[in-house]
Amino acid sequence: MQYRRLGRSGLQLSALSFGSWVTFSTQVDEGAAGELMKLAYDAGVNFFDNAEAYAAGESEVLMGRVLKKMGWGRDSYCVSSKVFWGGKLPTQRGLSKKHVRDCCHAALRRLQVEYLDLYFCHRPDLDTPIEETVRAMNELIAQGKVLYWGTSEWRADEIAAAHGVARALGLAGPTMEQPQYNLFARERVEREYLRLYEDIGLGTTIWSPLASGVLSGKYAEGVPKGSRMTLAGYEWLRERLESDAGREKVRKTRELASLAKELGASVAQLAIAWCLVNPRVSTVILGATKPAQLRENLAALDVVPQLDAAVLARIEAIVRTKPEPVERF
Ligand code: NDP
């Protein structure tokens, strides 16, 4: 495993980490979750990602049971939660001081830990002043319940505003952002956040490196039984897959698969290794429903040295998704 600092913080996360969205509780029971987490941990993964919204809290319950059963030293791994989508009531959602606090306490109970290493604002809350959220996060930090707080899918100006408020108050600003990043979603990480890496030392824990499995090549000949695109509640993902844009992604993935084959790698490994080439990526959060998938994906680290300038240019020629450079007049 390779370890990378989370932005300008001192925390070193494994370059590959493991998350539980969609999978835990819906596709994977406690036994299988334990097998996957152990496989990851034994390979050097030290960060497990979660959120209050995942399976309405059940994903955290499962992860908490596994952490307890495994008995790993609390100083040997990091675990996260995210606040935003709690329940249906107005007090159970968003980034008010009340919900930020309630969500943290509920996550600690479900995960059976004394503190969260990383705590994310899952989306921006336009109805809550940023100062209120900044103060709420800092109170949890002062109480030792959270180590680092961050954002997920916030715009660059929203992250910069939170940082500015925190600095003015002498408080901690967001250490990291959790954006989507893969060969088909690059704008935020490669363009929008550019200033933030330098100005505030932002770290990134990136999600959906395989675009929900599309970049594994599994949808090349239709939709396999039991795959994410067949799940009830995720019809929106399947609609995207079956749209013109989705079909284009499947076509490009086929081409990427031929290139991967030349390198002796799978297309999933190529896609994950490509994320790792970007030094702005602190950790790539993997998702998996089966040990074989996770084993394959963890081996992406070995493919990184093969992605030299020539191979990267060939990848670029296939996907054609590189954001235009920022223009200055
Ligand atoms: P991916 O894009 O890597 O998709 C993972 C899924 O793809 C797996 O569950 C599996 O689904 C399939 N898959 C993975 N590897 C392979 C393989 N080698 N061969 C075939 N199929 C494979 O990541 P996720 O979308 O799961 O995101 C990863 C993590 O990021 C999440 O668990 C979560 O922690 C975080 N996240 C955060 C978000 C946010 O808003 N902050 C949003 C989304 C995710 P299947 O077997 O069912 O087809």
Short mmCIF file of C-alpha atoms and ligand atoms in Angstrom, two decimals:
data_model
loop_
_atom_site.label_atom_id
_atom_site.label_comp_id
_atom_site.label_asym_id
_atom_site.label_seq_id
_atom_site.Cartn_x
_atom_site.Cartn_y
_atom_site.Cartn_z
CA MET A 1 0.00 0.00 0.00
CA GLN A 2 1.02 3.56 -0.52
CA TYR A 3 0.05 6.35 1.91
CA ARG A 4 -0.70 9.97 1.06
CA ARG A 5 -1.20 13.01 3.23
CA LEU A 6 -4.74 14.31 3.35
CA GLY A 7 -4.06 17.68 1.77
CA ARG A 8 -1.94 19.83 4.03
CA SER A 9 -2.96 17.92 7.15
CA GLY A 10 -0.60 15.50 8.84
CA LEU A 11 -2.98 12.55 8.40
CA GLN A 12 -1.73 9.81 6.11
CA LEU A 13 -4.46 7.86 4.41
CA SER A 14 -3.97 4.75 2.31
CA ALA A 15 -4.04 5.71 -1.38
CA LEU A 16 -6.84 3.16 -1.78
CA SER A 17 -9.63 3.15 0.78
CA PHE A 18 -12.96 1.36 1.07
CA GLY A 19 -16.54 2.67 1.19
CA SER A 20 -19.96 1.17 1.79
CA TRP A 21 -22.43 3.19 -0.31
CA VAL A 22 -25.13 0.99 -1.95
CA THR A 23 -23.36 -2.18 -0.88
CA PHE A 24 -23.50 -2.57 2.93
CA SER A 25 -26.85 -3.84 4.15
CA THR A 26 -28.41 -3.77 0.64
CA GLN A 27 -26.11 -6.17 -1.25
CA VAL A 28 -23.70 -7.26 1.46
CA ASP A 29 -24.57 -8.68 4.91
CA GLU A 30 -22.45 -8.45 8.04
CA GLY A 31 -20.39 -11.54 7.26
CA ALA A 32 -19.56 -10.43 3.73
CA ALA A 33 -18.87 -6.87 4.92
CA GLY A 34 -16.40 -8.28 7.43
CA GLU A 35 -14.68 -10.34 4.74
CA LEU A 36 -14.33 -7.29 2.47
CA MET A 37 -13.11 -4.99 5.25
CA LYS A 38 -10.58 -7.58 6.44
CA LEU A 39 -9.29 -8.04 2.92
CA ALA A 40 -8.88 -4.27 2.60
CA TYR A 41 -7.29 -3.84 6.04
CA ASP A 42 -4.85 -6.70 5.47
CA ALA A 43 -3.82 -5.01 2.20
CA GLY A 44 -2.99 -1.81 4.12
CA VAL A 45 -6.26 0.11 3.69
CA ASN A 46 -6.60 2.44 6.69
CA PHE A 47 -9.73 4.42 5.79
CA PHE A 48 -13.33 3.20 5.75
CA ASP A 49 -15.93 5.62 4.42
CA ASN A 50 -19.55 5.84 5.55
CA ALA A 51 -22.48 8.26 5.93
CA GLU A 52 -25.69 8.62 7.89
CA ALA A 53 -27.58 8.36 4.61
CA TYR A 54 -26.17 4.98 3.56
CA ALA A 55 -28.97 2.41 4.00
CA ALA A 56 -30.57 4.89 6.43
CA GLY A 57 -27.86 4.28 9.05
CA GLU A 58 -27.72 0.47 8.62
CA SER A 59 -24.44 0.73 6.72
CA GLU A 60 -22.84 2.34 9.77
CA VAL A 61 -24.38 -0.30 12.05
CA LEU A 62 -22.82 -3.05 9.95
CA MET A 63 -19.44 -1.34 9.76
CA GLY A 64 -19.50 -0.75 13.52
CA ARG A 65 -20.17 -4.43 14.21
CA VAL A 66 -17.30 -5.45 11.93
CA LEU A 67 -14.89 -2.95 13.53
CA LYS A 68 -15.80 -4.26 16.97
CA LYS A 69 -15.51 -7.91 15.95
CA MET A 70 -12.16 -7.44 14.23
CA GLY A 71 -10.73 -5.70 17.29
CA TRP A 72 -8.28 -3.66 15.22
CA GLY A 73 -6.44 -1.00 17.22
CA ARG A 74 -8.34 2.28 16.98
CA ASP A 75 -5.02 3.93 16.11
CA SER A 76 -4.63 1.72 13.04
CA TYR A 77 -7.61 2.86 10.94
CA CYS A 78 -9.74 5.91 10.14
CA VAL A 79 -13.49 5.94 9.78
CA SER A 80 -15.80 8.65 8.48
CA SER A 81 -19.41 9.69 8.50
CA LYS A 82 -21.28 12.35 6.56
CA VAL A 83 -24.10 14.61 7.63
CA PHE A 84 -26.94 15.93 5.49
CA TRP A 85 -29.61 13.32 4.75
CA GLY A 86 -30.76 12.00 8.14
CA GLY A 87 -34.53 11.60 8.40
CA LYS A 88 -37.56 13.28 6.91
CA LEU A 89 -38.10 15.90 9.63
CA PRO A 90 -36.61 19.37 9.16
CA THR A 91 -34.45 18.85 12.27
CA GLN A 92 -33.05 15.62 10.80
CA ARG A 93 -31.53 17.08 7.67
CA GLY A 94 -29.06 19.69 6.49
CA LEU A 95 -26.16 21.36 8.24
CA SER A 96 -27.75 23.17 11.17
CA LYS A 97 -25.82 23.02 14.42
CA LYS A 98 -28.49 20.69 15.77
CA HIS A 99 -28.32 18.17 12.96
CA VAL A 100 -24.52 18.29 12.64
CA ARG A 101 -24.32 17.43 16.36
CA ASP A 102 -27.14 14.84 16.41
CA CYS A 103 -25.79 13.09 13.32
CA CYS A 104 -22.30 12.88 14.79
CA HIS A 105 -23.57 11.35 18.02
CA ALA A 106 -25.74 8.85 16.13
CA ALA A 107 -22.80 7.88 13.88
CA LEU A 108 -20.55 7.35 16.91
CA ARG A 109 -23.18 5.05 18.43
CA ARG A 110 -23.76 3.10 15.22
CA LEU A 111 -20.07 2.77 14.38
CA GLN A 112 -19.26 1.98 18.04
CA VAL A 113 -16.29 4.35 18.09
CA GLU A 114 -15.41 7.29 20.34
CA TYR A 115 -14.52 9.68 17.55
CA LEU A 116 -14.83 10.11 13.78
CA ASP A 117 -11.54 10.68 11.99
CA LEU A 118 -13.25 12.43 9.10
CA TYR A 119 -16.66 14.06 9.17
CA PHE A 120 -18.10 15.43 5.95
CA CYS A 121 -20.92 17.82 5.10
CA HIS A 122 -22.45 15.52 2.48
CA ARG A 123 -23.82 18.43 0.41
CA PRO A 124 -23.96 22.23 0.88
CA ASP A 125 -26.97 23.53 2.81
CA LEU A 126 -28.13 26.80 1.33
CA ASP A 127 -30.56 27.39 4.24
CA THR A 128 -27.91 27.37 6.97
CA PRO A 129 -25.31 30.13 7.35
CA ILE A 130 -21.84 28.71 6.75
CA GLU A 131 -20.68 30.21 10.06
CA GLU A 132 -23.16 28.03 11.96
CA THR A 133 -21.81 24.86 10.34
CA VAL A 134 -18.18 25.92 10.81
CA ARG A 135 -18.83 26.55 14.52
CA ALA A 136 -20.73 23.25 14.92
CA MET A 137 -17.87 21.28 13.37
CA ASN A 138 -15.32 23.06 15.54
CA GLU A 139 -17.28 22.32 18.71
CA LEU A 140 -17.23 18.62 17.85
CA ILE A 141 -13.49 18.88 17.21
CA ALA A 142 -12.99 20.64 20.57
CA GLN A 143 -14.96 17.84 22.26
CA GLY A 144 -12.69 15.22 20.65
CA LYS A 145 -15.56 13.67 18.69
CA VAL A 146 -14.23 14.63 15.26
CA LEU A 147 -10.62 15.02 14.08
CA TYR A 148 -10.99 16.58 10.61
CA TRP A 149 -14.07 18.04 8.97
CA GLY A 150 -14.69 18.48 5.28
CA THR A 151 -17.22 18.83 2.51
CA SER A 152 -18.61 16.69 -0.27
CA GLU A 153 -19.69 18.02 -3.65
CA TRP A 154 -19.40 21.65 -2.58
CA ARG A 155 -18.55 24.28 -5.14
CA ALA A 156 -15.07 25.82 -4.90
CA ASP A 157 -16.50 29.18 -3.80
CA GLU A 158 -18.51 27.49 -1.03
CA ILE A 159 -15.41 25.70 0.27
CA ALA A 160 -13.41 28.93 0.08
CA ALA A 161 -16.18 30.79 1.95
CA ALA A 162 -16.18 28.18 4.74
CA HIS A 163 -12.43 28.44 4.98
CA GLY A 164 -12.57 32.26 5.09
CA VAL A 165 -15.17 32.23 7.89
CA ALA A 166 -13.14 29.70 9.87
CA ARG A 167 -9.93 31.68 9.48
CA ALA A 168 -11.63 34.90 10.58
CA LEU A 169 -12.91 33.13 13.71
CA GLY A 170 -9.61 31.40 14.44
CA LEU A 171 -11.26 28.03 13.82
CA ALA A 172 -10.48 24.99 11.65
CA GLY A 173 -11.73 25.16 8.09
CA PRO A 174 -12.50 22.17 5.85
CA THR A 175 -9.47 19.90 5.48
CA MET A 176 -10.84 17.77 2.64
CA GLU A 177 -13.52 17.51 0.00
CA GLN A 178 -15.14 14.30 -1.26
CA PRO A 179 -15.86 14.79 -4.95
CA GLN A 180 -16.71 12.32 -7.67
CA TYR A 181 -13.62 11.68 -9.79
CA ASN A 182 -13.15 9.19 -12.58
CA LEU A 183 -12.34 9.14 -16.30
CA PHE A 184 -15.82 10.53 -17.02
CA ALA A 185 -16.11 13.14 -14.20
CA ARG A 186 -13.10 15.43 -13.98
CA GLU A 187 -14.20 19.07 -13.95
CA ARG A 188 -14.18 19.69 -10.19
CA VAL A 189 -10.92 17.93 -9.29
CA GLU A 190 -8.92 19.00 -12.34
CA ARG A 191 -10.25 22.52 -12.84
CA GLU A 192 -12.67 23.97 -10.34
CA TYR A 193 -10.65 23.19 -7.20
CA LEU A 194 -7.23 24.14 -8.57
CA ARG A 195 -6.81 27.26 -6.43
CA LEU A 196 -7.92 25.43 -3.30
CA TYR A 197 -5.07 22.93 -3.34
CA GLU A 198 -2.58 25.81 -3.11
CA ASP A 199 -4.60 28.34 -1.11
CA ILE A 200 -6.00 26.13 1.66
CA GLY A 201 -4.17 22.82 1.15
CA LEU A 202 -7.38 20.93 0.36
CA GLY A 203 -7.20 17.13 0.36
CA THR A 204 -9.54 14.94 -1.70
CA THR A 205 -11.12 11.56 -0.90
CA ILE A 206 -12.57 10.76 -4.29
CA TRP A 207 -15.70 8.66 -4.95
CA SER A 208 -16.97 6.33 -7.70
CA PRO A 209 -13.60 5.74 -9.38
CA LEU A 210 -15.37 3.21 -11.63
CA ALA A 211 -18.44 5.41 -12.28
CA SER A 212 -20.60 2.96 -10.31
CA GLY A 213 -19.01 -0.04 -12.03
CA VAL A 214 -19.26 1.17 -15.64
CA LEU A 215 -15.47 1.45 -15.89
CA SER A 216 -15.08 -2.21 -14.88
CA GLY A 217 -16.39 -3.07 -18.34
CA LYS A 218 -19.16 -5.23 -16.84
CA TYR A 219 -21.88 -3.40 -18.81
CA ALA A 220 -20.27 -4.02 -22.21
CA GLU A 221 -22.80 -6.71 -23.18
CA GLY A 222 -25.86 -5.60 -21.24
CA VAL A 223 -26.68 -5.43 -17.54
CA PRO A 224 -25.48 -8.44 -15.51
CA LYS A 225 -27.86 -9.93 -12.95
CA GLY A 226 -27.31 -8.65 -9.40
CA SER A 227 -25.15 -5.72 -10.49
CA ARG A 228 -25.73 -2.21 -9.10
CA MET A 229 -27.74 -1.16 -12.15
CA THR A 230 -30.38 -3.81 -11.39
CA LEU A 231 -31.11 -2.69 -7.83
CA ALA A 232 -34.46 -1.26 -6.75
CA GLY A 233 -34.01 2.36 -5.75
CA TYR A 234 -31.15 2.89 -8.19
CA GLU A 235 -33.25 3.10 -11.37
CA TRP A 236 -31.79 6.57 -11.90
CA LEU A 237 -28.36 5.01 -12.36
CA ARG A 238 -29.70 2.54 -14.91
CA GLU A 239 -31.48 5.33 -16.78
CA ARG A 240 -28.18 7.17 -17.00
CA LEU A 241 -26.46 4.01 -18.22
CA GLU A 242 -29.07 3.53 -20.94
CA SER A 243 -28.99 7.16 -22.09
CA ASP A 244 -26.95 8.22 -25.12
CA ALA A 245 -24.26 9.58 -22.78
CA GLY A 246 -24.23 6.29 -20.86
CA ARG A 247 -23.90 4.21 -24.02
CA GLU A 248 -21.00 6.41 -25.07
CA LYS A 249 -19.28 5.68 -21.76
CA VAL A 250 -19.75 1.95 -22.29
CA ARG A 251 -18.28 2.28 -25.79
CA LYS A 252 -15.25 4.18 -24.50
CA THR A 253 -14.81 1.61 -21.73
CA ARG A 254 -14.57 -1.12 -24.38
CA GLU A 255 -11.71 0.78 -26.01
CA LEU A 256 -10.04 1.33 -22.66
CA ALA A 257 -10.34 -2.42 -22.03
CA SER A 258 -8.27 -3.16 -25.16
CA LEU A 259 -5.59 -0.76 -23.96
CA ALA A 260 -5.66 -2.29 -20.47
CA LYS A 261 -5.22 -5.75 -22.00
CA GLU A 262 -2.02 -4.60 -23.73
CA LEU A 263 -0.72 -3.57 -20.31
CA GLY A 264 -1.72 -6.90 -18.78
CA ALA A 265 -4.28 -5.17 -16.57
CA SER A 266 -8.06 -5.13 -16.29
CA VAL A 267 -9.95 -2.02 -17.33
CA ALA A 268 -11.03 -1.49 -13.68
CA GLN A 269 -7.38 -1.48 -12.66
CA LEU A 270 -6.51 0.95 -15.45
CA ALA A 271 -9.31 3.31 -14.42
CA ILE A 272 -8.36 3.24 -10.73
CA ALA A 273 -4.63 3.58 -11.49
CA TRP A 274 -5.47 6.62 -13.65
CA CYS A 275 -7.12 8.30 -10.61
CA LEU A 276 -4.00 7.56 -8.54
CA VAL A 277 -1.74 9.30 -11.07
CA ASN A 278 -3.28 12.64 -10.04
CA PRO A 279 -1.25 13.88 -7.02
CA ARG A 280 -4.26 15.97 -5.88
CA VAL A 281 -6.07 12.75 -5.06
CA SER A 282 -5.40 11.90 -1.42
CA THR A 283 -7.28 8.60 -1.51
CA VAL A 284 -9.43 6.70 -4.00
CA ILE A 285 -12.44 5.20 -2.25
CA LEU A 286 -13.15 1.77 -3.69
CA GLY A 287 -16.53 0.07 -3.66
CA ALA A 288 -17.02 -3.68 -4.05
CA THR A 289 -19.65 -6.35 -3.50
CA LYS A 290 -17.33 -9.34 -3.84
CA PRO A 291 -13.83 -10.18 -2.57
CA ALA A 292 -12.67 -10.91 -6.14
CA GLN A 293 -13.62 -7.36 -7.21
CA LEU A 294 -11.82 -5.84 -4.26
CA ARG A 295 -8.70 -7.97 -4.83
CA GLU A 296 -8.64 -6.90 -8.47
CA ASN A 297 -9.13 -3.23 -7.61
CA LEU A 298 -6.49 -3.18 -4.86
CA ALA A 299 -3.96 -4.47 -7.39
CA ALA A 300 -4.47 -1.24 -9.39
CA LEU A 301 -1.54 0.18 -7.41
CA ASP A 302 0.78 -2.11 -9.38
CA VAL A 303 -0.51 -0.67 -12.67
CA VAL A 304 0.32 2.97 -11.83
CA PRO A 305 4.00 2.77 -12.96
CA GLN A 306 2.81 1.67 -16.42
CA LEU A 307 0.82 4.87 -16.94
CA ASP A 308 3.59 6.91 -18.52
CA ALA A 309 2.99 9.97 -20.69
CA ALA A 310 2.41 7.88 -23.82
CA VAL A 311 -0.19 5.64 -22.17
CA LEU A 312 -1.90 8.63 -20.54
CA ALA A 313 -2.11 10.30 -23.96
CA ARG A 314 -3.75 7.17 -25.40
CA ILE A 315 -6.26 7.14 -22.54
CA GLU A 316 -6.98 10.81 -23.18
CA ALA A 317 -7.52 10.15 -26.89
CA ILE A 318 -10.15 7.54 -26.01
CA VAL A 319 -12.10 9.38 -23.32
CA ARG A 320 -11.68 13.02 -24.49
CA THR A 321 -12.88 14.33 -21.13
CA LYS A 322 -9.97 16.56 -20.11
CA PRO A 323 -11.37 19.90 -18.90
CA GLU A 324 -10.31 22.96 -20.89
CA PRO A 325 -7.58 24.93 -19.08
CA VAL A 326 -8.77 28.01 -17.19
CA GLU A 327 -8.46 31.01 -19.52
CA ARG A 328 -6.81 34.18 -18.30
CA PHE A 329 -6.99 37.47 -20.17
P1 NDP B 1 -17.20 2.50 -7.90
O1 NDP B 1 -17.48 3.49 -8.95
O2 NDP B 1 -15.85 1.88 -7.90
O3 NDP B 1 -18.33 1.37 -7.99
C1 NDP B 1 -18.24 0.24 -7.15
C2 NDP B 1 -19.18 -0.86 -7.66
O4 NDP B 1 -18.80 -1.29 -8.97
C3 NDP B 1 -19.09 -2.08 -6.79
O5 NDP B 1 -19.93 -2.00 -5.67
C4 NDP B 1 -19.51 -3.18 -7.76
O6 NDP B 1 -20.92 -3.13 -7.92
C5 NDP B 1 -18.83 -2.71 -9.05
N1 NDP B 1 -17.43 -3.16 -9.16
C6 NDP B 1 -16.36 -2.70 -8.45
N2 NDP B 1 -15.23 -3.31 -8.83
C7 NDP B 1 -15.56 -4.15 -9.80
C8 NDP B 1 -14.82 -5.07 -10.58
N3 NDP B 1 -13.50 -5.19 -10.43
N4 NDP B 1 -15.49 -5.80 -11.51
C9 NDP B 1 -16.81 -5.67 -11.68
N5 NDP B 1 -17.59 -4.84 -10.96
C10 NDP B 1 -16.97 -4.08 -10.03
O7 NDP B 1 -17.36 3.13 -6.45
P2 NDP B 1 -18.68 3.53 -5.63
O8 NDP B 1 -19.67 4.21 -6.49
O9 NDP B 1 -19.11 2.35 -4.85
O10 NDP B 1 -18.07 4.62 -4.66
C11 NDP B 1 -17.04 4.24 -3.72
C12 NDP B 1 -17.31 4.90 -2.39
O11 NDP B 1 -17.30 6.32 -2.53
C13 NDP B 1 -18.68 4.60 -1.76
O12 NDP B 1 -18.74 3.37 -1.12
C14 NDP B 1 -18.81 5.76 -0.79
O13 NDP B 1 -18.04 5.49 0.37
C15 NDP B 1 -18.19 6.90 -1.58
N6 NDP B 1 -19.23 7.69 -2.26
C16 NDP B 1 -19.44 8.99 -1.83
C17 NDP B 1 -20.38 9.79 -2.41
C18 NDP B 1 -20.57 11.17 -1.91
O14 NDP B 1 -21.54 11.86 -2.31
N7 NDP B 1 -19.72 11.67 -1.04
C19 NDP B 1 -21.24 9.30 -3.53
C20 NDP B 1 -20.92 7.96 -3.94
C21 NDP B 1 -19.95 7.19 -3.33
P3 NDP B 1 -21.84 -4.38 -8.36
O15 NDP B 1 -21.11 -5.63 -8.03
O16 NDP B 1 -23.09 -4.18 -7.59
O17 NDP B 1 -22.08 -4.18 -9.81
#
